Structure formats: structure tokens, C-alpha cells
């Protein structure tokens, strides 16, 4: 199965999380706090259910969380979730989950859905977390993160977890909005959005946005500190531009969605052995899709859901290499890829005796085009010119059975067939027990797989990559125990303990005979850890949230900790009203422990402090916010990948953003 095997309810009909707005919580007394409902989620079981009944330790971030803490992109928002961390190599951002983030991962071990539509592409199995992401953060109603294996429902890539983004309906937007931002590094962006539900029940959303950043005027890398490389300074090589457009129309159980995003980025790090400070290393990523979903209620106890879709992804990279045979001693290498795919999905839901929920579904995806090329300009040379197609099909079934009033068994099984390697079967089981209304215990098990992607199987280039066409899938087995508890009316916590093992891990390796780089099913990885999340309403409208993750991920062969795998992660969020329920302050502290680098060195631990002032309806229709990022200008770096000479890559210091949003 490939991701969003079935369609959730159309976005306009998706149940919004029942978490109250913190702006309203500030005014609640303890009796009212007692009545706060548990959030509703969809992605954990492919139907709407309370989070404490979902077979996972689900975390939900709402639109208000995004506003109150000044998140600028999906990566910053996901970094607030227990057990998640984000690394940036000054070109792309990468998501680490429970201590696992391998070099060359390209976010391929997490599945991302937007309103149920699979976002991972058909070349690298990647999705994007920054300005290259296809969804505008201002359009998000909520983000669900479902940790653990999800292949039983979602097929490949749902190895470590699923990110499910639910966007706002036209009714929620209710008119025309304009937003403008200005920030450090000469960064500017603007958005124009229209949303409306009309009298004939047509729900319409259309949005367009632009982003431009000059980036750092100069970045210093000591690895290149010599006169030939400008004494290690990359000057004016950090700029980025992007634009997005999306539209969605829902009527009579049908939803038609289209989205487009393009991003251009200049790369300052001289990755893949390119010439430092040349100015021509750059990448362009373009992503688009068209999706027609339907949701039909057959009777009071059953419904039919499905979708058909068409997707495109294009990548273009320009890499200058030193070579005396080229003009000026430099040869421009061009890296290109293009993917097109289409498919269909269907799901049937049935409720029995008002207690049991059964779901079954199937999907098919045809990879119409999987194209990769690698060439030199002058003198011309062709290293890779590969174009082909592939297909996969899957089916699944899952039951949520009420064994007793307070004891549920969730069990599922999936079958997937890939033309590239064959079959994969993945089970799932969970016991969920509610001994008291304020207490939930969960015992979870699941197996998932990740199919080898087209890049890993077929890529070769001038930089000594070679094809690896004998790859098989990775598999993961995960065991987890979860305790969720509400203490008194205003406090709740969640404690999770997990252990997972990844077999046949696809890793980059080097042929000792010729030095060529290729991918193989070589490694086995083990991770175990605990996560604690706490939320308290402290009175006077003050809300505190804290989380801590203790984790260890290691190579089973050597026993060594994996690179870019911090053992400690901690978060603290404080939200407090400043003036008349109109002005709020949001304080965020993030701590990331030290981690190993690829060269066996240590990237130091660090703590970042961000402060946001958010005002709602400061004037009729006007919201405003101001955020200081890395308030104390902490100097820190994250581990680099195999394609960098830098063992660690320095990150941004103190920054700011001012944002205005006006609702007409």
C-alpha cells in the first residue's frame, strides 16, 4: 500500500480537534476545565476517534499553537513534538524520529499526508519541511503526528511515523485574508487567501503565497579556510525563493483539490565535492498534485470513501566541479529528476452494534514516469539517463473490537505488492484499557516496511555513485507501552516507553575495489527510549506544556550510537495572557543533547529560546505577531552528511519575524 490508502473525510468535513482555543481557556474556571474533551484525531485509524482511544501516542498541534509560538514552517512546528527533531544542511531540512535520522534519508522513513493525500514523491520518497513544502502553514487546521509503524494502513514510508496535516475549510476562513511578513536575513513573504461556504453548501478555498530570503551575506566554514577558497567564506550564497498555490472545492461528498509549489535555493556548503564559493551550486524543487476524493454515507452504520489522483515532482540541481578541461577550470554538472504518478484508493467503514468498527481498503498506484539524469555541460558527458515506470498495489483490513466496555482490541493486517521487489505483509495489534475515565493504558505492536526508492536503486553520477538494483525493503518491529492520565481538572500527562528494531536497513556504502558509492541492505538498528509529555493550566490564563525524551539508537552490529542521534530532547512551552485576552506571550525553550557526527566526533548540546507576542483583533480584523528566534544568540551546529566536507554545519543565530494578518 502506498500511503494514503484511503481518503479521510473531505477537508471541509473533517472533524476539527476538540481541543479548546487557549484564548478561551484563559477565561475558564475549574468546573469548565473538567469538561474539556480529549482531542479528536483521524490519521491513527483512518476514522475519527478520541486520541485516548487511538492505537498510538498521538500528538496534535493546532492552528493556535502555530500562531502563539511563531512557527514559520512545518519543520519548526514538528520540532515541538516529543521525540522529534529537525536538522538543516542549509539546503533541505530533515526530520529525526526517536533517535533515528540517517545521512541521505531524505525524510523517506516518515509518511506525510495532507488531507489524506500522500505527499512523499516517487523518486526519493521525500517530503519537505521548509519553504519547499507544498502546504502553507497559515492554511493548517491541525497537525497530527502518529509515531510508530503505520504500514498496516499506509504502506511504504510509514516506518517511524505518519504526519497528517488537516487544512482549514472555507467555512473556517470565512472571507478574504491577506498576510505579510518581514524578518531577519532580508526575508519577506506574503499570502492572499479566500475561503467561504456558500448557501448551496459549496465549500471553497483558494490561496497563493510568495517567499523571498536573501539569507546570510557570508557564512564561514573552516574546512575551506585557505586563500584559494576565499579563506572559508561563502558570500551571498544563501538566498531562497518560493511560491505556492492551492485550491479546494467540496460539494455533495466530493472534494477536488489542486496544489503547486516551487522553490529555488542557492547552496553555500559546496556539497558533493563542488567548488567552494563558486556561486552556481543551486537546487530547484517543484511539486504539484490534483486529487478528487469522495465520502458517501451508505446507511447509518457504513460509509464508502475513496479518491483518484495525479502527482508530479521535478528536481533540478546545478553543481560546479573543478576540472581543467572545462571553461575557467570548472565543469557544470546537471542533476535532473522527474516523477509522475497516478492512482486510485477505496475504503469501506462499518460500525457494528455501536461498539465495533471494521475498515477495509485497497489501492493502486502507477508510476507513469521515474526519470533521472546526470550530465556535464562543457565538455559534454552523460553519466545517467534512466527512465522507466513501476507499479504497486495493496489491500488492508483492521478491526476495532470492544472486548469489554473499557477494553478495546485493535488488530489489522496489510498486503502490498511492488513490481520492483515483490510482496510485503505487515500486522498491527493494540490493547487499549480505560480503568477510569481519567486513565488510559495502551500496549502496542506493529510491523512496517519501506520499499527501496528509485534514487537508491538506479542513481549513478559523475561523483562516483553507482546503481543498486538488487535492494529489498527495510522492515521495522516496534513495541510500545503508553500511559495517559488526567490529574485533577487542569493537568494531564502521557508517558511512553518503546523499543524498535530495523532490519535490512538500506545504507550508503563504498566498494573497496573501485571506491564507488552505492546502497545496500547492510545494517540492523535498534532504538529504545521513553517520552514524557505534561500539560497544566495554572490559573490566570497561563498554560504550561513540557516534554522530555530519553532515547538511544545504535548499530546492532557494532553497538555504536548512530550519528545525528541525540540521547536527550526537551521542550518547554508557556502561554500567558498579557492584556484583556487580546495580547498573549508565548515562550518556547528547546533543548537537544549532544550527538555523534559521521567522523566520530561530537556535536555539542544546545538550548534555544524563542519568544512570541501575539495579538488578536488588535484592530477590527487585524492580527499581529512578533517573534524573536534564538533569543540568546546561541551558537550551535548539527552533524553534516556524507556529501559534506563539514563534519558539523553551523545554524542560525538571533533572528526575528514581524507578521500582520488582515481579515476583510
XYZ file of C-alpha atoms in Angstrom:
664
model
C 0.000 0.000 0.000
C 1.270 3.416 -0.702
C 0.481 5.927 1.824
C -2.950 7.414 1.960
C -4.509 4.132 1.086
C -7.890 5.608 1.774
C -9.376 9.027 1.841
C -10.331 10.744 5.051
C -13.435 12.841 5.071
C -13.134 15.776 2.680
C -11.266 18.593 4.353
C -14.375 20.703 4.816
C -15.987 17.837 6.724
C -13.008 16.591 8.717
C -13.823 16.909 12.403
C -11.726 19.644 13.929
C -9.798 18.805 17.035
C -11.891 19.410 20.095
C -9.042 20.993 21.974
C -10.347 24.386 23.050
C -8.696 27.582 21.956
C -6.135 28.689 24.571
C -7.547 32.192 24.213
C -10.818 30.816 25.563
C -9.181 28.525 28.126
C -7.750 31.545 29.861
C -11.234 32.534 30.980
C -12.404 29.069 32.153
C -12.924 28.142 35.789
C -12.056 24.694 37.174
C -15.554 23.308 36.619
C -15.356 24.267 32.971
C -11.862 22.811 32.666
C -13.270 19.488 33.888
C -15.401 19.371 30.752
C -12.522 19.808 28.315
C -12.758 16.999 25.796
C -9.953 14.808 24.521
C -8.778 15.818 21.004
C -10.272 14.031 18.017
C -7.811 12.533 15.501
C -8.169 10.774 12.173
C -4.801 9.526 10.984
C -4.187 6.851 13.635
C -7.008 4.535 12.462
C -8.375 6.150 9.288
C -11.570 7.166 11.036
C -12.381 9.844 13.601
C -11.781 8.826 17.212
C -10.705 10.338 20.504
C -6.923 10.470 20.862
C -7.012 8.338 24.011
C -8.699 5.549 22.001
C -6.211 5.708 19.120
C -3.640 2.878 18.791
C -0.700 5.287 19.125
C 0.679 8.037 21.355
C -0.755 10.727 19.063
C 0.272 14.388 19.378
C -1.902 17.145 17.919
C -0.708 20.674 17.113
C -3.441 23.188 16.309
C -3.527 26.368 14.252
C -3.406 28.314 17.511
C -0.196 26.528 18.556
C 1.336 27.636 15.256
C 0.243 31.240 15.825
C 1.134 31.533 19.509
C 4.677 30.194 19.137
C 5.573 31.829 15.835
C 6.345 28.735 13.766
C 7.424 29.710 10.256
C 7.374 26.312 8.565
C 6.358 22.703 9.084
C 9.795 21.729 10.368
C 9.657 24.224 13.235
C 6.168 23.024 14.159
C 7.100 19.321 14.116
C 10.178 20.080 16.216
C 7.811 20.915 19.093
C 6.532 17.312 19.263
C 8.067 14.902 21.816
C 10.726 12.660 20.267
C 11.088 14.691 17.040
C 13.993 16.892 15.970
C 14.935 18.653 12.742
C 18.319 19.126 11.067
C 19.075 21.600 8.286
C 22.091 21.481 5.970
C 21.420 24.963 4.513
C 19.555 23.410 1.613
C 16.966 20.952 2.962
C 15.518 20.101 6.378
C 15.342 16.529 7.689
C 13.090 15.022 10.355
C 14.544 12.802 13.075
C 12.199 10.444 14.935
C 13.055 8.782 18.240
C 16.786 8.986 17.657
C 16.765 7.930 14.008
C 17.945 10.247 11.234
C 20.366 8.684 8.770
C 22.503 10.593 6.243
C 20.825 10.521 2.845
C 17.449 9.727 4.430
C 15.543 12.480 2.537
C 12.646 12.074 5.025
C 11.805 8.760 3.374
C 11.089 6.882 6.606
C 8.143 9.067 7.630
C 4.935 9.354 5.625
C 3.301 12.749 5.144
C -0.362 13.230 4.233
C -2.228 16.456 3.520
C -5.978 15.903 3.945
C -5.263 12.236 3.298
C -3.233 12.800 0.111
C 0.202 11.202 0.096
C 2.937 13.858 -0.318
C 6.084 11.649 -0.497
C 7.295 11.623 -4.116
C 8.026 8.566 -6.293
C 11.775 9.171 -6.741
C 13.284 9.887 -3.318
C 10.158 9.115 -1.233
C 10.721 12.562 0.249
C 8.592 15.382 1.602
C 9.697 18.889 2.524
C 9.643 20.862 5.754
C 10.592 24.436 4.851
C 9.725 26.903 2.110
C 9.926 23.892 -0.216
C 6.871 22.335 1.483
C 3.657 22.250 -0.505
C 1.290 23.329 2.292
C 1.150 26.900 3.610
C 1.345 26.893 7.405
C -1.423 29.511 7.651
C -3.846 27.077 5.999
C -3.329 24.313 8.570
C -6.154 23.486 10.974
C -4.136 20.876 12.824
C -1.128 18.565 12.541
C -1.439 15.003 13.799
C 1.763 13.054 14.430
C 1.232 9.332 14.814
C 4.508 7.715 15.982
C 5.319 4.086 15.293
C 4.855 1.782 12.311
C 1.911 2.633 10.064
C 2.259 0.266 7.103
C -0.862 -1.684 8.034
C -2.901 1.365 6.998
C -0.483 3.387 4.887
C 2.029 1.074 3.212
C 5.616 2.086 2.478
C 7.409 5.003 4.198
C 5.239 4.871 7.343
C 8.211 3.235 9.072
C 8.761 5.597 12.001
C 5.520 7.545 11.914
C 2.883 9.450 9.971
C 2.450 13.222 9.728
C -1.170 14.018 8.865
C -1.889 17.668 8.054
C -5.539 18.760 8.075
C -6.174 22.077 6.329
C -8.812 24.710 7.066
C -12.191 24.655 5.400
C -13.681 27.611 3.545
C -16.215 27.973 6.360
C -13.378 28.316 8.892
C -11.624 31.009 6.825
C -14.928 32.771 6.059
C -13.815 35.536 3.742
C -10.699 37.136 2.315
C -7.397 37.177 4.224
C -4.125 38.925 3.466
C -0.908 38.313 5.355
C 2.527 39.962 5.172
C 5.761 39.054 6.958
C 9.197 40.604 7.289
C 12.132 39.095 9.116
C 15.855 38.852 9.586
C 18.188 37.944 6.697
C 16.075 40.180 4.415
C 13.232 37.678 4.474
C 9.797 38.673 3.186
C 6.627 36.769 2.400
C 3.012 37.452 1.549
C -0.204 35.440 1.315
C -3.687 36.024 -0.103
C -6.426 33.520 0.804
C -10.144 33.293 0.106
C -12.418 30.831 1.868
C -16.184 30.565 2.003
C -19.049 28.113 2.412
C -21.918 29.172 0.174
C -25.654 28.654 0.640
C -25.626 25.654 -1.701
C -23.045 24.035 0.677
C -20.162 24.546 -1.758
C -17.049 24.966 0.392
C -14.262 26.787 -1.445
C -10.666 27.663 -0.507
C -8.044 29.298 -2.754
C -4.666 30.609 -1.606
C -1.444 31.958 -3.110
C 1.790 32.930 -1.352
C 5.307 34.179 -2.115
C 8.541 33.852 -0.132
C 11.928 35.508 -0.627
C 15.013 35.463 1.590
C 18.481 36.831 0.889
C 19.917 34.573 3.580
C 23.269 35.202 5.219
C 25.534 37.626 3.438
C 28.515 35.497 4.475
C 28.951 32.045 6.042
C 32.269 30.789 7.375
C 33.375 27.157 7.052
C 36.834 26.423 8.478
C 37.166 23.319 6.293
C 37.700 25.690 3.347
C 39.899 28.235 5.134
C 42.597 28.771 2.524
C 43.330 31.577 0.043
C 42.104 29.546 -2.954
C 38.653 29.215 -1.333
C 38.245 32.788 -0.145
C 39.545 31.991 3.357
C 36.483 29.851 4.089
C 33.807 32.495 3.468
C 30.806 31.706 1.272
C 29.453 35.119 0.313
C 25.864 35.831 -0.752
C 25.177 32.135 -1.389
C 22.245 31.505 0.951
C 19.267 33.009 -0.889
C 15.923 31.231 -1.304
C 12.713 31.935 -3.222
C 9.424 30.018 -3.279
C 5.818 30.372 -4.281
C 2.710 28.271 -3.663
C -0.828 27.986 -4.928
C -3.625 25.707 -3.748
C -7.371 25.443 -4.261
C -10.059 23.128 -2.950
C -13.779 22.798 -3.630
C -16.132 20.483 -1.687
C -19.756 19.746 -2.522
C -22.092 16.794 -2.023
C -19.461 14.463 -0.591
C -16.905 15.201 -3.334
C -13.721 17.239 -2.847
C -11.448 18.426 -5.660
C -8.006 19.668 -4.570
C -5.077 21.066 -6.523
C -1.742 22.311 -5.173
C 1.546 23.599 -6.589
C 4.844 24.657 -5.020
C 8.234 25.657 -6.400
C 11.384 26.551 -4.503
C 14.854 27.717 -5.626
C 17.805 27.598 -3.236
C 21.445 28.589 -3.617
C 23.699 26.199 -1.686
C 26.664 27.633 0.274
C 28.209 24.405 1.650
C 29.966 23.110 -1.514
C 28.258 19.744 -1.082
C 29.212 16.644 -3.100
C 32.746 17.957 -3.568
C 31.804 21.009 -5.622
C 33.861 24.175 -5.919
C 33.552 26.304 -2.794
C 32.230 29.867 -3.114
C 31.579 29.427 -6.840
C 28.006 30.730 -6.587
C 26.423 28.338 -9.078
C 25.520 25.400 -6.841
C 21.722 25.558 -6.632
C 18.636 23.366 -6.497
C 15.036 23.728 -7.667
C 12.174 21.533 -6.418
C 8.689 21.603 -7.940
C 5.729 19.629 -6.584
C 2.109 19.529 -7.761
C -0.930 17.300 -7.474
C -4.610 17.027 -8.367
C -6.908 14.957 -6.151
C -10.614 14.041 -6.381
C -11.925 12.485 -3.162
C -15.370 11.258 -2.216
C -17.146 10.311 1.011
C -20.528 8.587 0.749
C -22.648 7.503 3.710
C -24.356 4.266 2.668
C -26.516 3.953 5.790
C -26.340 4.856 9.480
C -23.565 2.311 10.101
C -21.450 2.280 6.951
C -19.707 4.604 4.546
C -17.599 4.398 1.413
C -14.578 6.615 0.836
C -12.061 6.883 -1.951
C -10.003 9.055 -4.253
C -8.279 9.262 -7.616
C -5.150 11.377 -8.001
C -2.372 12.576 -10.262
C 1.002 13.843 -8.951
C 4.180 15.393 -10.336
C 7.612 16.117 -8.870
C 10.603 17.742 -10.599
C 14.113 18.354 -9.290
C 16.972 20.282 -10.864
C 20.434 20.618 -9.379
C 23.464 22.510 -10.700
C 26.875 21.502 -9.329
C 30.193 23.167 -10.318
C 33.190 20.812 -10.231
C 36.854 21.708 -10.601
C 38.267 20.364 -13.855
C 40.903 21.949 -16.063
C 39.137 20.691 -19.201
C 36.143 22.973 -18.543
C 35.883 26.726 -19.156
C 37.637 28.550 -16.327
C 38.679 25.230 -14.839
C 35.097 24.391 -13.795
C 32.631 21.900 -15.249
C 28.925 22.374 -14.529
C 27.224 19.114 -13.663
C 23.437 18.975 -14.135
C 21.358 16.643 -11.995
C 17.746 16.151 -13.088
C 14.821 14.029 -11.995
C 11.121 13.969 -12.849
C 8.357 11.845 -11.435
C 4.729 11.400 -12.442
C 2.264 9.010 -10.845
C -1.468 8.357 -10.708
C -3.700 6.014 -8.816
C -6.910 5.219 -7.017
C -7.883 4.241 -3.465
C -11.051 2.968 -1.843
C -12.111 2.246 1.750
C -15.218 0.784 3.373
C -16.072 1.516 7.042
C -18.654 -0.450 9.041
C -19.822 0.069 12.627
C -21.334 -2.985 14.348
C -23.572 -2.837 17.424
C -22.445 0.747 18.038
C -19.230 -0.680 19.557
C -17.052 -2.254 16.887
C -15.508 -0.559 13.842
C -14.304 -2.521 10.840
C -12.458 -0.952 7.899
C -11.099 -2.479 4.711
C -9.491 -0.915 1.694
C -7.319 -1.240 -1.375
C -5.216 0.986 -3.586
C -3.276 1.022 -6.817
C -0.512 3.332 -7.972
C 1.034 3.517 -11.405
C 4.383 5.303 -11.569
C 3.989 6.757 -15.037
C 7.449 8.278 -15.101
C 10.560 7.835 -12.971
C 13.314 9.754 -14.731
C 16.844 10.567 -13.536
C 19.749 12.059 -15.429
C 23.231 13.311 -14.629
C 25.264 15.167 -17.255
C 28.133 17.616 -17.711
C 27.774 20.781 -19.802
C 31.172 21.504 -21.339
C 32.801 19.251 -22.302
C 29.514 17.312 -22.574
C 29.220 13.954 -20.840
C 26.290 11.718 -19.894
C 26.594 9.597 -16.744
C 22.948 8.717 -16.206
C 19.905 8.817 -18.468
C 17.359 6.446 -16.969
C 13.604 6.472 -17.455
C 11.137 3.739 -16.590
C 7.908 3.073 -14.709
C 6.687 0.794 -11.942
C 3.529 -0.029 -10.021
C 2.299 -1.300 -6.708
C -0.989 -2.485 -5.273
C -2.134 -3.098 -1.715
C -5.043 -4.119 0.474
C -5.697 -3.933 4.191
C -8.266 -4.691 6.889
C -8.494 -3.552 10.511
C -10.950 -4.076 13.327
C -11.531 -2.044 16.485
C -13.286 -4.535 18.765
C -14.756 -3.664 22.179
C -13.901 -6.758 24.235
C -15.351 -5.063 27.318
C -16.787 -1.632 27.885
C -13.358 -0.325 28.893
C -11.119 -2.710 26.930
C -10.574 -2.481 23.168
C -8.565 -4.704 20.846
C -7.356 -3.196 17.569
C -5.896 -5.623 15.050
C -5.012 -5.205 11.393
C -3.149 -6.788 8.510
C -1.960 -5.464 5.154
C -0.602 -6.958 1.953
C 1.440 -4.992 -0.590
C 2.961 -5.977 -3.907
C 5.689 -3.943 -5.621
C 6.850 -4.609 -9.155
C 10.405 -3.810 -8.048
C 10.869 -6.383 -5.271
C 7.709 -8.414 -4.600
C 5.457 -8.779 -1.561
C 5.264 -7.404 1.973
C 2.831 -8.408 4.757
C 2.520 -6.261 7.877
C 0.451 -6.833 11.043
C -0.652 -4.465 13.801
C -2.184 -5.045 17.247
C -3.110 -2.859 20.206
C -4.854 -3.297 23.548
C -6.373 -0.108 24.963
C -7.683 -0.135 28.534
C -9.614 2.621 30.358
C -9.867 1.535 34.005
C -11.139 5.015 34.928
C -12.409 7.917 32.848
C -9.193 9.843 33.518
C -6.773 6.958 32.802
C -5.744 5.122 29.635
C -3.205 2.332 29.160
C -2.074 1.193 25.710
C 0.019 -1.829 24.696
C 1.059 -1.502 21.038
C 2.819 -3.662 18.461
C 3.338 -3.091 14.760
C 5.468 -4.028 11.787
C 6.146 -1.723 8.856
C 8.307 -1.610 5.746
C 9.968 0.893 3.445
C 10.378 -0.039 -0.198
C 13.721 0.899 -1.776
C 13.169 4.098 -3.700
C 14.102 4.863 -7.279
C 17.090 7.018 -6.289
C 18.601 4.243 -4.158
C 18.088 1.641 -6.886
C 19.084 3.441 -10.072
C 21.145 6.574 -9.391
C 24.680 6.983 -10.699
C 26.637 10.143 -11.396
C 29.956 11.814 -12.026
C 30.542 11.927 -8.268
C 31.096 8.154 -8.215
C 27.583 6.917 -7.386
C 26.572 3.609 -8.937
C 23.230 1.843 -9.341
C 21.976 -0.626 -6.701
C 19.220 -2.605 -8.402
C 19.191 -5.606 -6.018
C 17.760 -3.818 -2.998
C 14.994 -5.255 -0.842
C 12.712 -3.442 1.611
C 13.602 -2.357 5.140
C 11.389 -3.676 7.931
C 10.737 -2.451 11.471
C 9.149 -4.102 14.504
C 8.021 -1.755 17.275
C 6.741 -2.415 20.799
C 5.346 0.416 22.901
C 3.575 0.973 26.234
C 1.634 4.192 26.820
C 0.063 5.659 29.967
C -2.188 8.706 29.557
C -3.514 10.382 32.692
C -5.550 13.417 33.682
C -4.709 14.730 37.159
C -7.373 16.967 38.637
C -9.177 19.125 36.119
C -6.272 21.185 34.843
C -3.339 18.764 34.454
C -2.617 15.815 32.198
C 0.421 13.805 31.186
C 1.494 10.986 28.896
C 4.317 8.515 29.457
C 5.529 6.258 26.626
C 8.202 3.559 26.554
C 9.183 1.961 23.250
C 11.646 -0.344 21.551
C 12.088 -0.853 17.820
C 14.412 -2.822 15.556
C 15.028 -2.041 11.882
C 16.257 -4.941 9.751
C 17.839 -4.839 6.274
C 18.465 -1.121 6.729
C 19.304 0.496 3.399
C 22.585 2.359 3.833
C 25.201 4.073 1.703
C 28.383 2.048 1.379
C 31.652 2.204 -0.575
C 33.038 -0.542 -2.794
C 36.623 -1.138 -1.567
C 37.723 -2.227 -5.062
C 36.822 0.919 -7.018
C 35.673 3.436 -4.390
C 32.183 3.721 -5.865
C 29.228 4.668 -3.637
C 26.096 2.536 -3.668
C 23.173 1.456 -1.472
C 22.756 -1.985 0.088
C 20.643 -3.784 2.725
C 23.549 -3.871 5.171
C 22.632 -2.757 8.638
C 20.407 -3.505 11.589
C 19.465 -0.728 14.015
C 17.951 -0.809 17.491
C 16.369 2.046 19.420
C 14.669 2.260 22.778
C 13.524 5.167 24.879
C 10.922 6.895 26.999
C 8.918 10.068 26.357
C 7.074 12.199 28.890
C 4.652 14.995 27.974
C 2.886 17.234 30.515
C 0.268 19.995 30.230
C -1.048 22.235 33.024
C -3.494 25.137 33.225
C -2.007 27.176 36.041
C -4.681 29.805 36.538
C -4.889 33.399 35.334
C -4.894 32.017 31.799
C -1.330 30.619 31.989
C -0.803 27.311 30.174
C 2.403 25.291 30.545
C 3.488 22.341 28.410
C 6.680 20.346 28.859
C 8.149 17.216 27.318
C 11.284 15.132 27.698
C 12.610 12.268 25.575
C 15.399 9.898 26.594
C 16.458 7.751 23.651
C 19.299 5.637 22.346
C 19.599 4.424 18.762
C 22.501 2.147 17.892
C 24.002 -0.046 15.203
C 23.264 -3.646 16.218
C 26.487 -4.907 14.627
C 28.922 -2.561 16.369
C 26.843 -1.372 19.330
C 27.825 2.214 18.498
C 25.281 5.008 18.766
C 24.008 6.236 15.426
C 25.193 9.586 14.140
C 22.875 12.600 14.452
C 21.017 10.810 17.248
C 20.768 12.974 20.388
C 20.112 10.999 23.552
C 18.150 13.834 25.206
C 15.396 16.102 23.861
C 13.363 18.522 25.981
C 10.731 21.194 25.331
C 9.003 23.831 27.443
C 6.080 25.983 26.240
C 4.486 28.765 28.267
C 1.479 30.755 27.071
C 0.260 33.720 29.134
C -2.303 36.483 28.556
C -0.785 39.968 28.704
C -3.712 42.285 28.098
C -7.508 41.751 28.035
C -7.456 38.403 26.249
C -6.141 40.185 23.159
C -2.390 40.100 23.648
C -0.535 36.892 24.554
C 3.089 35.930 25.105
C 4.379 32.531 24.026
C 7.744 31.332 25.329
C 9.392 28.232 23.883
C 12.578 26.526 25.112
C 14.069 23.640 23.138
C 16.977 21.508 24.319
C 18.859 18.994 22.176
C 21.560 16.818 23.636
C 24.944 16.127 22.098
C 25.183 13.655 19.224
C 27.829 11.814 17.245
C 28.958 13.009 13.839
C 29.820 10.806 10.866
C 33.524 11.257 11.633
C 33.016 10.053 15.202
C 33.257 13.497 16.784
C 30.607 15.153 18.954
C 28.158 17.893 18.072
C 27.607 19.791 21.325
C 24.272 20.046 23.066
C 22.363 23.321 22.905
C 19.249 25.119 24.144
C 17.236 27.592 22.069
C 14.765 30.150 23.409
C 12.058 31.705 21.209
C 9.653 34.434 22.335
C 6.427 35.423 20.545
C 3.947 38.231 21.208
C 0.629 37.510 19.532
C -2.305 39.895 19.295
C -5.775 39.001 18.056
C -8.213 41.650 16.839
C -5.898 44.487 17.862
C -7.982 46.433 15.364
C -11.128 45.001 13.753
C -9.948 42.144 11.512
C -6.247 42.644 12.309
C -3.960 40.087 13.979
C -0.281 40.778 14.585
C 2.697 38.871 15.950
C 6.369 39.444 16.630
C 8.849 36.650 17.322
C 12.479 36.564 18.408
C 14.168 33.286 17.466
C 17.237 32.020 19.320
C 16.767 34.869 21.770
C 20.201 34.490 23.392
C 22.040 34.066 20.065
C 23.227 30.556 20.931
C 25.997 29.263 18.668
C 25.314 25.660 17.700
C 25.799 23.186 14.862
C 24.271 19.914 13.703
C 26.072 16.911 12.151
C 26.676 17.008 8.423
C 26.081 14.180 5.957
C 28.460 12.156 3.787
C 28.127 14.681 0.968
C 29.608 17.489 3.127
C 33.203 18.247 3.979
C 31.812 19.923 7.088
C 31.587 17.481 9.993
C 29.088 19.855 11.601
C 27.073 22.633 9.957
C 26.527 25.871 11.940
C 22.927 27.040 12.316
C 21.276 30.463 12.552
C 21.785 32.827 15.468
C 19.391 35.503 16.709
C 16.569 36.257 14.265
C 13.167 37.910 14.183
C 9.870 37.989 12.309
C 7.020 40.518 12.210
C 3.682 39.347 10.822
C 0.360 41.059 10.070
C -2.834 39.288 9.012
C -5.968 41.147 7.990
C -9.402 39.564 7.510
C -11.608 41.572 5.152
